Coordinates of C-alpha atoms in Angstrom, one line a residue:
X1 CA 103.3 -319.1 49.2
X2 CA 102.0 -316.2 47.1
X3 CA 100.4 -318.7 44.7
X4 CA 98.7 -320.5 47.5
X5 CA 97.2 -317.2 48.8
X6 CA 96.0 -316.3 45.3
X7 CA 94.4 -319.7 45.0
X8 CA 92.4 -319.1 48.2
X9 CA 91.2 -315.8 46.8
X10 CA 89.9 -317.5 43.7
X11 CA 88.3 -320.3 45.6
X12 CA 86.2 -317.8 47.6
X13 CA 85.1 -315.7 44.7
X14 CA 81.6 -315.8 43.1
X15 CA 79.8 -316.9 46.3
X16 CA 76.4 -315.4 46.8
X17 CA 76.4 -312.8 49.6
X18 CA 74.0 -310.2 50.9
X19 CA 74.4 -306.5 51.0
X20 CA 72.7 -303.8 52.9
X21 CA 70.6 -300.7 52.6
X22 CA 71.2 -297.5 54.5
X23 CA 68.6 -294.7 54.4
X24 CA 69.2 -291.0 55.3
X25 CA 66.4 -288.4 55.7
X26 CA 66.5 -284.6 56.0
X27 CA 63.5 -282.2 56.4
X28 CA 62.7 -278.7 57.5
X29 CA 59.9 -280.1 59.6
X30 CA 59.5 -282.3 62.7
X31 CA 58.3 -285.6 61.3
X32 CA 57.1 -289.0 62.6
X33 CA 57.5 -291.7 60.0
X34 CA 57.4 -295.5 59.5
X35 CA 59.6 -297.1 56.9
X36 CA 58.3 -300.3 55.3
X37 CA 60.8 -302.4 53.4
X38 CA 59.3 -305.4 51.5
X39 CA 60.9 -308.0 49.3
X40 CA 58.7 -308.6 46.2
X41 CA 60.3 -312.0 45.5
X42 CA 59.8 -313.7 48.9
X43 CA 57.0 -314.3 51.4
X44 CA 59.2 -313.0 54.2
X45 CA 57.5 -310.4 56.5
X46 CA 58.2 -306.8 55.8
X47 CA 60.8 -304.8 57.8
X48 CA 59.0 -302.0 59.7
X49 CA 61.1 -299.2 61.2
X50 CA 59.8 -296.3 63.2
X51 CA 61.5 -293.0 62.6
X52 CA 61.6 -289.5 64.3
X53 CA 63.1 -286.7 62.3
X54 CA 64.0 -283.3 63.9
X55 CA 63.8 -280.1 61.9
X56 CA 66.9 -279.4 59.7
X57 CA 68.8 -282.5 60.9
X58 CA 69.9 -285.5 58.9
X59 CA 68.8 -288.9 60.4
X60 CA 70.5 -292.1 59.4
X61 CA 68.8 -295.4 59.7
X62 CA 70.7 -298.6 60.7
X63 CA 71.7 -301.0 58.0
X64 CA 69.0 -303.2 56.6
X65 CA 70.1 -306.6 55.1
X66 CA 69.2 -307.1 51.5
X67 CA 69.5 -310.0 49.0
X68 CA 71.6 -309.0 46.0
X69 CA 70.3 -311.8 43.8
X70 CA 68.1 -309.7 41.5
X71 CA 65.2 -309.6 43.9
X72 CA 63.0 -306.5 43.7
X73 CA 62.2 -304.5 46.9
X74 CA 59.6 -301.9 47.6
X75 CA 60.1 -299.1 50.1
X76 CA 57.2 -297.2 51.5
X77 CA 57.7 -294.2 53.8
X78 CA 54.6 -293.1 55.6
X79 CA 55.0 -289.7 57.2
X80 CA 52.9 -287.6 59.6
X81 CA 53.9 -284.0 59.5
X82 CA 53.7 -282.4 62.9
X83 CA 54.2 -278.8 61.6
X84 CA 51.8 -278.6 58.7
X85 CA 48.3 -279.2 60.1
X86 CA 46.6 -278.8 56.7
X87 CA 48.4 -282.0 55.5
X88 CA 47.5 -285.1 57.4
X89 CA 50.1 -287.5 55.9
X90 CA 52.5 -288.2 53.0
X91 CA 53.3 -291.6 51.5
X92 CA 56.5 -291.9 49.5
X93 CA 57.2 -295.1 47.6
X94 CA 59.8 -296.6 45.3
X95 CA 60.6 -300.0 43.9
X96 CA 64.1 -301.1 42.8
X97 CA 66.5 -304.0 42.5
X98 CA 69.4 -303.3 44.9
X99 CA 72.9 -303.1 43.4
X100 CA 76.1 -301.9 44.9
X101 CA 76.6 -298.3 44.0
X102 CA 73.0 -297.4 43.7
X103 CA 72.2 -293.7 43.2
X104 CA 69.6 -291.8 45.2
X105 CA 66.8 -289.8 43.5
X106 CA 67.8 -286.5 42.0
X107 CA 64.8 -284.7 43.5
X108 CA 62.6 -285.0 46.5
X109 CA 59.2 -283.5 47.5
X110 CA 57.5 -282.1 50.5
X111 CA 58.1 -282.7 53.4
X112 CA 61.7 -283.8 52.7
X113 CA 64.7 -281.8 51.5
X114 CA 66.9 -284.9 51.2
X115 CA 66.7 -288.7 50.9
X116 CA 69.8 -290.9 50.4
X117 CA 69.4 -294.6 49.6
X118 CA 72.9 -296.2 50.0
X119 CA 73.3 -299.8 48.9
X120 CA 76.6 -301.4 49.9
X121 CA 78.2 -304.8 50.3
X122 CA 79.0 -306.5 53.5
X123 CA 82.7 -306.3 54.6
X124 CA 85.1 -308.1 52.3
X125 CA 82.5 -308.5 49.6
X126 CA 82.6 -306.6 46.3
X127 CA 81.0 -306.3 42.9
X128 CA 77.6 -305.0 41.7
X129 CA 75.9 -308.0 43.3
X130 CA 78.2 -308.3 46.3
X131 CA 79.2 -311.8 45.3
X132 CA 83.0 -311.5 44.9
X133 CA 85.1 -312.1 48.1
X134 CA 88.4 -310.5 48.8
X135 CA 90.0 -310.3 52.2
X136 CA 91.9 -307.0 52.6
X137 CA 94.0 -308.4 55.5
X138 CA 95.2 -311.4 53.4
X139 CA 95.9 -309.1 50.5
X140 CA 98.1 -306.8 52.6
X141 CA 100.3 -309.8 53.5
X142 CA 101.4 -310.1 49.9
X143 CA 101.7 -306.4 49.4
X144 CA 98.4 -306.0 47.5
X145 CA 95.0 -304.4 48.1
X146 CA 91.4 -305.5 47.3
X147 CA 90.2 -303.3 44.4
X148 CA 86.6 -302.3 43.7
X149 CA 86.2 -305.4 41.5
X150 CA 87.0 -307.7 44.4
X151 CA 90.3 -308.7 42.9
X152 CA 93.9 -308.5 44.2
X153 CA 95.7 -305.5 42.8
X154 CA 98.2 -302.7 43.4
X155 CA 97.4 -299.4 45.1
X156 CA 96.0 -296.9 42.6
X157 CA 98.6 -295.6 40.2
X158 CA 100.9 -298.7 40.6
X159 CA 101.4 -302.0 38.8
X160 CA 103.7 -305.0 38.6
X161 CA 104.1 -308.0 40.8
X162 CA 105.8 -305.9 43.5
X163 CA 103.6 -302.8 42.7
X164 CA 106.7 -300.7 41.9
X165 CA 105.9 -299.6 38.4
X166 CA 103.6 -296.7 37.4
X167 CA 100.4 -297.0 35.4
X168 CA 99.6 -294.9 32.4
X169 CA 96.0 -293.7 32.1
X170 CA 96.2 -294.3 28.4
X171 CA 96.2 -298.1 28.9
X172 CA 92.6 -298.3 30.1
X173 CA 90.9 -295.4 28.2
X174 CA 88.6 -294.9 31.2
X175 CA 85.8 -292.3 30.8
X176 CA 84.0 -290.1 33.3
X177 CA 87.1 -289.7 35.5
X178 CA 87.5 -293.4 36.0
X179 CA 90.9 -294.6 37.3
X180 CA 93.1 -297.2 35.6
X181 CA 94.0 -299.9 38.1
X182 CA 95.8 -303.3 38.1
X183 CA 94.2 -306.7 38.9
X184 CA 95.7 -310.1 39.3
X185 CA 93.9 -313.2 38.1
X186 CA 94.9 -316.9 37.7
X187 CA 98.6 -317.7 37.5
X188 CA 99.3 -314.1 38.7
X189 CA 98.4 -312.7 35.3
X190 CA 98.0 -308.9 35.6
X191 CA 95.6 -306.9 33.6
X192 CA 94.5 -303.3 33.7
X193 CA 90.9 -302.3 34.4
X194 CA 88.9 -299.2 35.0
X195 CA 87.7 -298.3 38.5
X196 CA 84.6 -296.2 38.0
X197 CA 83.4 -293.2 39.9
X198 CA 80.1 -293.5 41.8
X199 CA 77.3 -293.1 39.3
X200 CA 79.1 -294.9 36.4
X201 CA 79.8 -298.4 35.3
X202 CA 81.0 -300.5 32.3
X203 CA 84.4 -301.7 31.2
X204 CA 85.4 -298.1 30.4
X205 CA 83.0 -296.4 32.9
X206 CA 80.9 -295.3 29.8
X207 CA 77.5 -296.2 31.3
X208 CA 75.6 -293.9 33.6
X209 CA 73.9 -295.5 36.6
X210 CA 70.2 -294.5 36.7
X211 CA 68.9 -292.6 39.7
X212 CA 66.1 -294.2 41.8
X213 CA 62.7 -292.6 41.2
X214 CA 60.2 -292.0 43.9
X215 CA 56.4 -291.2 44.0
X216 CA 54.5 -289.2 46.6
X217 CA 50.8 -289.4 47.7
X218 CA 49.4 -286.8 50.1
X219 CA 46.3 -286.9 52.4
X220 CA 44.8 -283.5 53.4
X221 CA 42.1 -282.5 55.8
X222 CA 39.1 -281.2 53.8
X223 CA 38.2 -278.7 56.5
X224 CA 41.6 -277.1 56.2
X225 CA 42.4 -277.8 52.5
X226 CA 43.1 -274.7 50.4
X227 CA 44.1 -274.4 46.7
X228 CA 47.3 -272.9 47.9
X229 CA 48.2 -276.2 49.7
X230 CA 47.8 -278.1 46.4
X231 CA 49.8 -275.5 44.5
X232 CA 52.6 -275.8 47.2
X233 CA 52.7 -279.6 46.8
X234 CA 52.9 -279.5 43.1
X235 CA 55.7 -277.0 43.2
X236 CA 57.6 -278.6 46.1
X237 CA 60.0 -280.7 43.9
X238 CA 63.5 -279.6 44.9
X239 CA 67.0 -280.8 44.3
X240 CA 67.9 -283.7 46.7
X241 CA 70.4 -282.2 49.1
X242 CA 71.6 -285.7 50.0
X243 CA 72.1 -287.1 46.5
X244 CA 75.6 -288.5 45.9
X245 CA 76.1 -287.3 42.3
X246 CA 74.9 -283.9 41.1
X247 CA 73.2 -284.1 37.7
X248 CA 70.7 -282.3 35.5
X249 CA 67.1 -283.1 36.5
X250 CA 65.5 -285.8 34.3
X251 CA 62.5 -287.0 36.4
X252 CA 63.4 -288.3 39.8
X253 CA 60.3 -287.6 41.9
X254 CA 56.6 -287.4 41.0
X255 CA 53.4 -286.3 42.7
X256 CA 51.3 -289.4 42.2
X257 CA 48.1 -288.4 44.0
X258 CA 46.6 -285.7 46.1
X259 CA 44.0 -287.5 48.3
X260 CA 41.5 -285.5 50.4
X261 CA 40.6 -287.5 53.5
X262 CA 36.9 -287.4 54.3
X263 CA 37.1 -288.8 57.8

């Protein structure tokens, strides 16, 4: 019976599946915004989502389906600031290939204090491309769990066919606080693997996942524009309050253009 269930797991693995994107926003200001999500690899129409952000509140957008087949996406956030009348609008853009475990930008610029871009897999799907199937309900019937690799395994810290034996961290040599876990493959063969913390990947969690980078463009009213406004924008890069993993700044957000509207 156990071998039959394992065979079903293997039969459903490596099937292409979609993931999703969740966006979170935080600002000190009252904002009106439109989020435009476009796939650069298809002719599908863009996803347009209106957004209202209240001062000092975190707003979470609903999940947006994304293909995890290597397609590149562009996200454009067009913002009208209702509190700073000397700045007409802001446009924040980024392009990225979605992968499970994506890391948000380290820094953000005016008018935001936090932006989180969370890429995840649909339920029961796992892996960087969300293409490995593992049913948690079926796994529990044989005393196992679905691990982060989408494979049957024992609860963290345990190993063996009945998950009764302890695991030694020395067996995996995981780096960056990765955990040593068990996985069962064909013929119930058990192997030890590293389960990485968010922000790291690789067989030993030795690779750092890069943060997404964003660019900002601002439109200002020439009748109200002051040098102090430009100085404020150039100096408005702050640590992203919604970033998942705290790191030393190495890029992250750039002021691409300061545009003076002449209309």
